[in-house]
Amino acid sequence: MEEPGQMKRAMIDATAGAISGGISRTVTSPLDVIKIRFQVQLEPTSSWALLRKDLSTTSKYTGMLQATKDIFREEGIKGFWRGNVPALLMVMPYTAIQFTVLHKLKTLAAGSSKMENHIHLSPYLSYVSGALAGCAATLGSYPFDLLRTLLASQGEPKVYPTMRSAFIDIIRTRGFRGLYAGLSPTLVEIVPYAGLQFGTYDTFKRWTMAWNQEISFNTSSSTSDKSLSSFQLFLCGLAAGTCAKLVCHPLDVVKKRFQIEGLQRHPRYGARVEHRAYRNMFDALNRILQLEGWAGLYKGIVPSTVKAAPAGAVTFVAYELTSDWLESILT
């Protein structure tokens, strides 16, 4: 098949990236809401931690099942998709930029725009390309990420009834810089996260292709088919998303704390993060460690990992299938 031109290739990558990101975000939104509620809760997020700390105050959320029941009882089924509109506005341009920049970087490194040639790049180049693509996508979509976090974490009664009201209040109280609150830990997080996600995805794909080739050879098949099935792509994305999330979760907790500084939530949700509670990212890490222990840096890790694994898998599969389909009709 003839290689598409640069503009057409960029359009294919951006469209496939936006579609895959939108599908993945909508499917995993309930887990994302639960994860955010855990991350922004200053009190312990498990009954075991409450007993060990011997605290008199109760925690709003103490487990995934309990959190699911509470959110459903208090906010209904819509509560699990709270903040999904700004999340889609964030994730669709994010994945569009990410996959476009990633493909461009891999094309420069491989000297070809064909995806089958990109798989043979060294792991180092895959990691670096993923990290740079993640940084570019973060800078282009961050304000929507902040709005998504605010709307998903506020609970009932709502502080901000709409995304517009949240946007106006942030500009009024924090200025334009407020739309980028928590950007530093986000960029520090996204470099290893995106690098690990794309680097390990490419690594798992190479291993699976080699395994397919070995199986084909051992079964004396007449064709040496190294192509991956949709299920194999799903498993590669699942493994890549899990590895990246386990490593980078503490920085995601810090980011969420910066994003909700000063949010006036109902007292039943526990203590709130006061405005300018943390001087910088390192101060936030230190204070969370002192006041909440290591468990504080991993609040929401269970729903986060449960969400990240299928989210990564769905994103990669949807992107590859959509990209192949668009390339077949446009070239």
CSV table of C-alpha atoms in Angstrom, one decimal:
chain,number,residue,atom,x,y,z
A,1,MET,CA,0.0,0.0,0.0
A,2,GLU,CA,1.3,3.5,-0.9
A,3,GLU,CA,2.4,5.6,2.1
A,4,PRO,CA,0.0,8.5,2.7
A,5,GLY,CA,1.2,12.1,2.5
A,6,GLN,CA,2.3,13.9,5.7
A,7,MET,CA,-1.0,15.9,6.0
A,8,LYS,CA,-3.2,12.9,5.3
A,9,ARG,CA,-1.1,10.8,7.8
A,10,ALA,CA,-1.5,13.5,10.5
A,11,MET,CA,-5.2,13.6,9.9
A,12,ILE,CA,-5.5,9.8,10.2
A,13,ASP,CA,-3.5,9.8,13.4
A,14,ALA,CA,-5.4,12.7,15.0
A,15,THR,CA,-8.8,11.3,14.0
A,16,ALA,CA,-8.0,7.7,15.2
A,17,GLY,CA,-6.5,9.1,18.4
A,18,ALA,CA,-9.5,11.3,19.2
A,19,ILE,CA,-12.0,8.4,18.5
A,20,SER,CA,-10.0,5.9,20.6
A,21,GLY,CA,-9.6,8.3,23.5
A,22,GLY,CA,-13.3,9.2,23.5
A,23,ILE,CA,-14.4,5.5,23.5
A,24,SER,CA,-11.9,4.6,26.3
A,25,ARG,CA,-12.8,7.6,28.5
A,26,THR,CA,-16.6,7.0,28.3
A,27,VAL,CA,-16.3,3.3,29.0
A,28,THR,CA,-14.0,3.7,32.1
A,29,SER,CA,-15.6,6.9,33.5
A,30,PRO,CA,-17.2,5.3,36.6
A,31,LEU,CA,-13.8,4.0,37.7
A,32,ASP,CA,-12.2,7.4,37.1
A,33,VAL,CA,-14.8,9.1,39.3
A,34,ILE,CA,-14.2,6.6,42.1
A,35,LYS,CA,-10.5,7.0,41.8
A,36,ILE,CA,-10.7,10.8,42.0
A,37,ARG,CA,-12.9,10.7,45.1
A,38,PHE,CA,-10.3,8.5,46.8
A,39,GLN,CA,-7.4,10.7,45.7
A,40,VAL,CA,-8.9,14.0,46.9
A,41,GLN,CA,-10.0,12.5,50.3
A,42,LEU,CA,-7.5,13.6,53.0
A,43,GLU,CA,-8.8,10.9,55.5
A,44,PRO,CA,-7.7,7.2,55.1
A,45,THR,CA,-9.4,5.3,52.3
A,46,SER,CA,-9.7,1.9,54.0
A,47,SER,CA,-11.2,0.6,57.2
A,48,TRP,CA,-7.9,-1.1,58.1
A,49,ALA,CA,-6.1,2.3,57.9
A,50,LEU,CA,-8.7,3.9,60.0
A,51,LEU,CA,-8.2,1.3,62.8
A,52,ARG,CA,-4.4,1.7,62.7
A,53,LYS,CA,-4.6,5.5,62.9
A,54,ASP,CA,-7.2,5.3,65.7
A,55,LEU,CA,-9.0,8.3,64.3
A,56,SER,CA,-12.2,9.6,65.6
A,57,THR,CA,-13.3,11.2,62.3
A,58,THR,CA,-14.9,8.9,59.8
A,59,SER,CA,-13.9,8.6,56.2
A,60,LYS,CA,-16.4,9.2,53.4
A,61,TYR,CA,-15.1,6.4,51.2
A,62,THR,CA,-13.4,3.3,52.6
A,63,GLY,CA,-13.5,0.9,49.7
A,64,MET,CA,-14.5,0.5,46.0
A,65,LEU,CA,-17.7,-1.3,46.7
A,66,GLN,CA,-18.7,1.1,49.5
A,67,ALA,CA,-17.8,4.1,47.3
A,68,THR,CA,-19.8,2.7,44.4
A,69,LYS,CA,-22.9,2.2,46.6
A,70,ASP,CA,-22.6,5.7,48.2
A,71,ILE,CA,-22.2,7.5,44.9
A,72,PHE,CA,-25.1,5.6,43.3
A,73,ARG,CA,-27.4,6.2,46.3
A,74,GLU,CA,-26.5,9.9,46.7
A,75,GLU,CA,-26.0,10.9,43.0
A,76,GLY,CA,-27.7,8.3,40.9
A,77,ILE,CA,-26.2,6.6,37.9
A,78,LYS,CA,-25.3,10.0,36.4
A,79,GLY,CA,-22.8,10.5,39.2
A,80,PHE,CA,-20.5,7.9,37.7
A,81,TRP,CA,-20.2,10.1,34.5
A,82,ARG,CA,-19.9,13.4,36.4
A,83,GLY,CA,-17.2,15.5,34.6
A,84,ASN,CA,-17.3,13.2,31.5
A,85,VAL,CA,-18.0,16.1,29.1
A,86,PRO,CA,-14.8,18.1,30.1
A,87,ALA,CA,-13.1,14.7,30.3
A,88,LEU,CA,-14.0,14.0,26.7
A,89,LEU,CA,-13.0,17.6,25.7
A,90,MET,CA,-9.7,16.8,27.5
A,91,VAL,CA,-9.0,13.3,26.3
A,92,MET,CA,-10.0,13.6,22.7
A,93,PRO,CA,-7.5,16.4,21.8
A,94,TYR,CA,-5.0,14.8,24.2
A,95,THR,CA,-5.0,11.4,22.4
A,96,ALA,CA,-5.2,13.2,19.0
A,97,ILE,CA,-2.1,15.2,19.7
A,98,GLN,CA,-0.4,12.3,21.4
A,99,PHE,CA,-0.8,9.8,18.6
A,100,THR,CA,0.0,12.4,15.9
A,101,VAL,CA,3.2,13.5,17.6
A,102,LEU,CA,4.1,9.9,18.4
A,103,HIS,CA,3.7,8.8,14.8
A,104,LYS,CA,5.7,11.8,13.6
A,105,LEU,CA,8.6,11.1,15.9
A,106,LYS,CA,8.6,7.4,15.0
A,107,THR,CA,8.5,8.3,11.3
A,108,LEU,CA,11.6,10.5,11.8
A,109,ALA,CA,13.4,7.7,13.7
A,110,ALA,CA,12.4,4.9,11.3
A,111,GLY,CA,12.6,6.9,8.0
A,112,SER,CA,9.1,5.5,7.1
A,113,SER,CA,5.5,6.4,8.0
A,114,LYS,CA,4.5,2.7,7.8
A,115,MET,CA,3.5,1.4,11.3
A,116,GLU,CA,4.9,-2.0,10.6
A,117,ASN,CA,8.4,-0.4,10.3
A,118,HIS,CA,7.9,1.4,13.7
A,119,ILE,CA,7.7,-1.8,15.6
A,120,HIS,CA,11.4,-2.5,14.9
A,121,LEU,CA,12.6,0.7,16.6
A,122,SER,CA,14.7,0.2,19.7
A,123,PRO,CA,12.9,0.2,23.1
A,124,TYR,CA,14.8,3.4,24.0
A,125,LEU,CA,13.4,5.3,21.0
A,126,SER,CA,9.9,4.0,21.8
A,127,TYR,CA,10.1,5.2,25.4
A,128,VAL,CA,11.5,8.7,24.4
A,129,SER,CA,8.9,9.1,21.6
A,130,GLY,CA,6.1,8.2,24.0
A,131,ALA,CA,7.3,10.6,26.7
A,132,LEU,CA,7.7,13.6,24.3
A,133,ALA,CA,4.2,12.8,22.8
A,134,GLY,CA,2.7,12.7,26.2
A,135,CYS,CA,4.2,16.1,27.2
A,136,ALA,CA,2.9,17.8,24.0
A,137,ALA,CA,-0.6,16.3,24.5
A,138,THR,CA,-0.6,17.4,28.2
A,139,LEU,CA,0.2,21.0,27.4
A,140,GLY,CA,-2.5,21.2,24.8
A,141,SER,CA,-5.3,19.7,26.9
A,142,TYR,CA,-4.6,20.4,30.5
A,143,PRO,CA,-7.3,23.0,31.4
A,144,PHE,CA,-10.0,20.4,30.5
A,145,ASP,CA,-8.3,17.9,32.8
A,146,LEU,CA,-8.5,20.3,35.7
A,147,LEU,CA,-12.2,21.1,35.0
A,148,ARG,CA,-12.9,17.3,34.8
A,149,THR,CA,-11.3,16.8,38.2
A,150,LEU,CA,-13.2,19.6,39.8
A,151,LEU,CA,-16.6,18.4,38.5
A,152,ALA,CA,-15.9,14.7,39.3
A,153,SER,CA,-14.7,15.4,42.9
A,154,GLN,CA,-17.3,17.9,44.1
A,155,GLY,CA,-20.0,15.5,45.1
A,156,GLU,CA,-23.4,16.8,46.3
A,157,PRO,CA,-24.5,19.5,46.7
A,158,LYS,CA,-22.7,20.7,43.6
A,159,VAL,CA,-20.3,23.6,43.9
A,160,TYR,CA,-20.2,24.1,40.2
A,161,PRO,CA,-23.4,23.2,38.3
A,162,THR,CA,-21.8,23.5,34.9
A,163,MET,CA,-18.3,23.4,33.3
A,164,ARG,CA,-18.8,27.1,32.4
A,165,SER,CA,-19.4,28.1,36.0
A,166,ALA,CA,-16.2,26.2,37.1
A,167,PHE,CA,-14.2,27.9,34.4
A,168,ILE,CA,-15.4,31.4,35.3
A,169,ASP,CA,-14.8,30.9,39.0
A,170,ILE,CA,-11.2,29.6,38.4
A,171,ILE,CA,-10.4,32.6,36.2
A,172,ARG,CA,-11.9,34.9,38.8
A,173,THR,CA,-10.2,33.4,41.9
A,174,ARG,CA,-7.0,32.0,40.6
A,175,GLY,CA,-6.5,33.8,37.3
A,176,PHE,CA,-5.4,32.2,34.0
A,177,ARG,CA,-2.6,30.3,35.8
A,178,GLY,CA,-5.3,28.6,37.8
A,179,LEU,CA,-6.2,26.6,34.7
A,180,TYR,CA,-2.8,25.0,34.9
A,181,ALA,CA,-2.7,24.2,38.7
A,182,GLY,CA,-0.9,21.0,39.2
A,183,LEU,CA,0.8,21.1,35.8
A,184,SER,CA,4.3,20.5,37.2
A,185,PRO,CA,3.6,17.1,38.8
A,186,THR,CA,1.5,16.3,35.8
A,187,LEU,CA,4.5,16.8,33.4
A,188,VAL,CA,6.8,15.0,35.8
A,189,GLU,CA,4.3,12.2,35.9
A,190,ILE,CA,3.6,12.1,32.2
A,191,VAL,CA,7.2,11.6,31.1
A,192,PRO,CA,7.6,8.2,32.8
A,193,TYR,CA,3.9,7.3,32.4
A,194,ALA,CA,3.7,7.9,28.6
A,195,GLY,CA,7.2,6.6,28.1
A,196,LEU,CA,6.3,3.4,30.0
A,197,GLN,CA,2.9,3.0,28.4
A,198,PHE,CA,4.1,3.3,24.8
A,199,GLY,CA,7.5,1.7,25.3
A,200,THR,CA,6.1,-1.4,27.1
A,201,TYR,CA,3.2,-1.6,24.5
A,202,ASP,CA,5.7,-1.8,21.7
A,203,THR,CA,7.8,-4.3,23.6
A,204,PHE,CA,4.9,-6.5,24.3
A,205,LYS,CA,3.9,-6.3,20.6
A,206,ARG,CA,7.3,-7.4,19.6
A,207,TRP,CA,7.3,-10.3,22.0
A,208,THR,CA,3.8,-11.4,20.8
A,209,MET,CA,4.8,-11.1,17.1
A,210,ALA,CA,7.8,-13.3,17.8
A,211,TRP,CA,5.6,-15.8,19.7
A,212,ASN,CA,3.2,-15.9,16.7
A,213,GLN,CA,6.1,-16.5,14.4
A,214,GLU,CA,7.4,-19.3,16.6
A,215,ILE,CA,3.9,-20.9,16.9
A,216,SER,CA,3.6,-20.7,13.1
A,217,PHE,CA,7.0,-22.4,12.6
A,218,ASN,CA,6.3,-25.1,15.2
A,219,THR,CA,3.0,-26.0,13.5
A,220,SER,CA,4.6,-26.1,10.1
A,221,SER,CA,2.3,-23.5,8.8
A,222,SER,CA,2.9,-22.5,5.2
A,223,THR,CA,2.6,-18.8,6.1
A,224,SER,CA,4.7,-17.0,8.7
A,225,ASP,CA,2.0,-14.6,10.0
A,226,LYS,CA,3.4,-12.2,12.6
A,227,SER,CA,0.3,-10.0,12.6
A,228,LEU,CA,-1.5,-9.5,15.9
A,229,SER,CA,-5.2,-10.2,16.6
A,230,SER,CA,-7.4,-7.7,18.3
A,231,PHE,CA,-7.4,-9.8,21.4
A,232,GLN,CA,-3.6,-9.8,21.4
A,233,LEU,CA,-3.5,-6.0,20.9
A,234,PHE,CA,-5.9,-5.7,23.9
A,235,LEU,CA,-3.7,-7.9,26.1
A,236,CYS,CA,-0.6,-5.8,25.2
A,237,GLY,CA,-2.4,-2.6,26.0
A,238,LEU,CA,-3.7,-4.1,29.2
A,239,ALA,CA,-0.2,-4.9,30.4
A,240,ALA,CA,1.2,-1.6,29.3
A,241,GLY,CA,-1.5,0.4,31.1
A,242,THR,CA,-1.0,-1.6,34.3
A,243,CYS,CA,2.8,-1.2,34.4
A,244,ALA,CA,2.6,2.6,33.7
A,245,LYS,CA,-0.1,3.3,36.3
A,246,LEU,CA,1.6,1.3,39.2
A,247,VAL,CA,4.8,3.3,38.8
A,248,CYS,CA,3.3,6.8,38.4
A,249,HIS,CA,0.3,6.8,40.7
A,250,PRO,CA,1.7,8.9,43.5
A,251,LEU,CA,2.3,11.9,41.2
A,252,ASP,CA,-1.3,11.6,40.0
A,253,VAL,CA,-2.4,11.9,43.6
A,254,VAL,CA,-0.3,15.1,44.0
A,255,LYS,CA,-1.7,16.5,40.8
A,256,LYS,CA,-5.3,16.0,42.0
A,257,ARG,CA,-4.6,17.7,45.3
A,258,PHE,CA,-3.3,20.8,43.5
A,259,GLN,CA,-6.3,20.8,41.1
A,260,ILE,CA,-8.9,20.9,43.9
A,261,GLU,CA,-7.3,23.4,46.2
A,262,GLY,CA,-9.9,25.6,47.9
A,263,LEU,CA,-12.9,23.6,46.5
A,264,GLN,CA,-15.8,24.1,49.0
A,265,ARG,CA,-17.3,20.6,49.3
A,266,HIS,CA,-20.0,19.5,51.8
A,267,PRO,CA,-18.5,18.6,55.2
A,268,ARG,CA,-19.6,14.9,54.8
A,269,TYR,CA,-16.8,14.5,52.3
A,270,GLY,CA,-14.2,15.2,55.0
A,271,ALA,CA,-11.5,17.8,55.3
A,272,ARG,CA,-10.8,19.8,52.2
A,273,VAL,CA,-7.6,20.9,50.6
A,274,GLU,CA,-7.2,24.6,51.5
A,275,HIS,CA,-6.1,27.2,49.0
A,276,ARG,CA,-2.3,27.2,48.7
A,277,ALA,CA,-2.1,24.1,51.0
A,278,TYR,CA,1.2,23.0,49.3
A,279,ARG,CA,4.1,25.2,48.3
A,280,ASN,CA,5.2,23.0,45.4
A,281,MET,CA,5.2,19.4,44.3
A,282,PHE,CA,7.9,18.2,46.7
A,283,ASP,CA,6.2,19.9,49.6
A,284,ALA,CA,3.0,18.1,48.7
A,285,LEU,CA,4.7,14.8,48.5
A,286,ASN,CA,6.4,15.4,51.9
A,287,ARG,CA,3.2,16.5,53.6
A,288,ILE,CA,1.1,13.7,52.3
A,289,LEU,CA,3.8,11.3,53.5
A,290,GLN,CA,3.9,12.9,57.0
A,291,LEU,CA,0.2,13.2,57.5
A,292,GLU,CA,-1.2,10.2,55.6
A,293,GLY,CA,1.8,7.8,55.2
A,294,TRP,CA,2.8,5.9,52.2
A,295,ALA,CA,-0.8,4.8,51.8
A,296,GLY,CA,-1.7,8.4,51.1
A,297,LEU,CA,0.4,8.4,48.0
A,298,TYR,CA,-1.5,5.3,46.7
A,299,LYS,CA,-5.0,6.4,47.5
A,300,GLY,CA,-7.3,5.2,44.7
A,301,ILE,CA,-4.6,2.8,43.3
A,302,VAL,CA,-7.1,-0.1,43.0
A,303,PRO,CA,-9.8,1.7,40.9
A,304,SER,CA,-6.9,3.6,39.1
A,305,THR,CA,-5.2,0.3,38.1
A,306,VAL,CA,-8.6,-1.4,37.3
A,307,LYS,CA,-9.4,1.6,35.1
A,308,ALA,CA,-6.0,2.2,33.6
A,309,ALA,CA,-5.5,-1.4,32.3
A,310,PRO,CA,-8.7,-1.6,30.2
A,311,ALA,CA,-8.5,2.1,29.3
A,312,GLY,CA,-5.0,1.6,27.8
A,313,ALA,CA,-6.2,-1.6,26.1
A,314,VAL,CA,-9.3,-0.1,24.6
A,315,THR,CA,-7.3,3.0,23.5
A,316,PHE,CA,-4.6,1.1,21.7
A,317,VAL,CA,-7.0,-1.4,20.0
A,318,ALA,CA,-9.5,1.3,19.0
A,319,TYR,CA,-6.6,3.4,17.6
A,320,GLU,CA,-5.0,0.7,15.6
A,321,LEU,CA,-8.3,-0.5,14.1
A,322,THR,CA,-9.5,3.0,13.4
A,323,SER,CA,-6.2,4.0,11.9
A,324,ASP,CA,-6.1,0.9,9.6
A,325,TRP,CA,-9.7,1.6,8.5
A,326,LEU,CA,-9.0,5.3,7.8
A,327,GLU,CA,-5.8,4.4,5.9
A,328,SER,CA,-7.6,1.9,3.8
A,329,ILE,CA,-10.2,4.4,2.6
A,330,LEU,CA,-8.0,7.4,2.3
A,331,THR,CA,-5.0,5.8,0.5
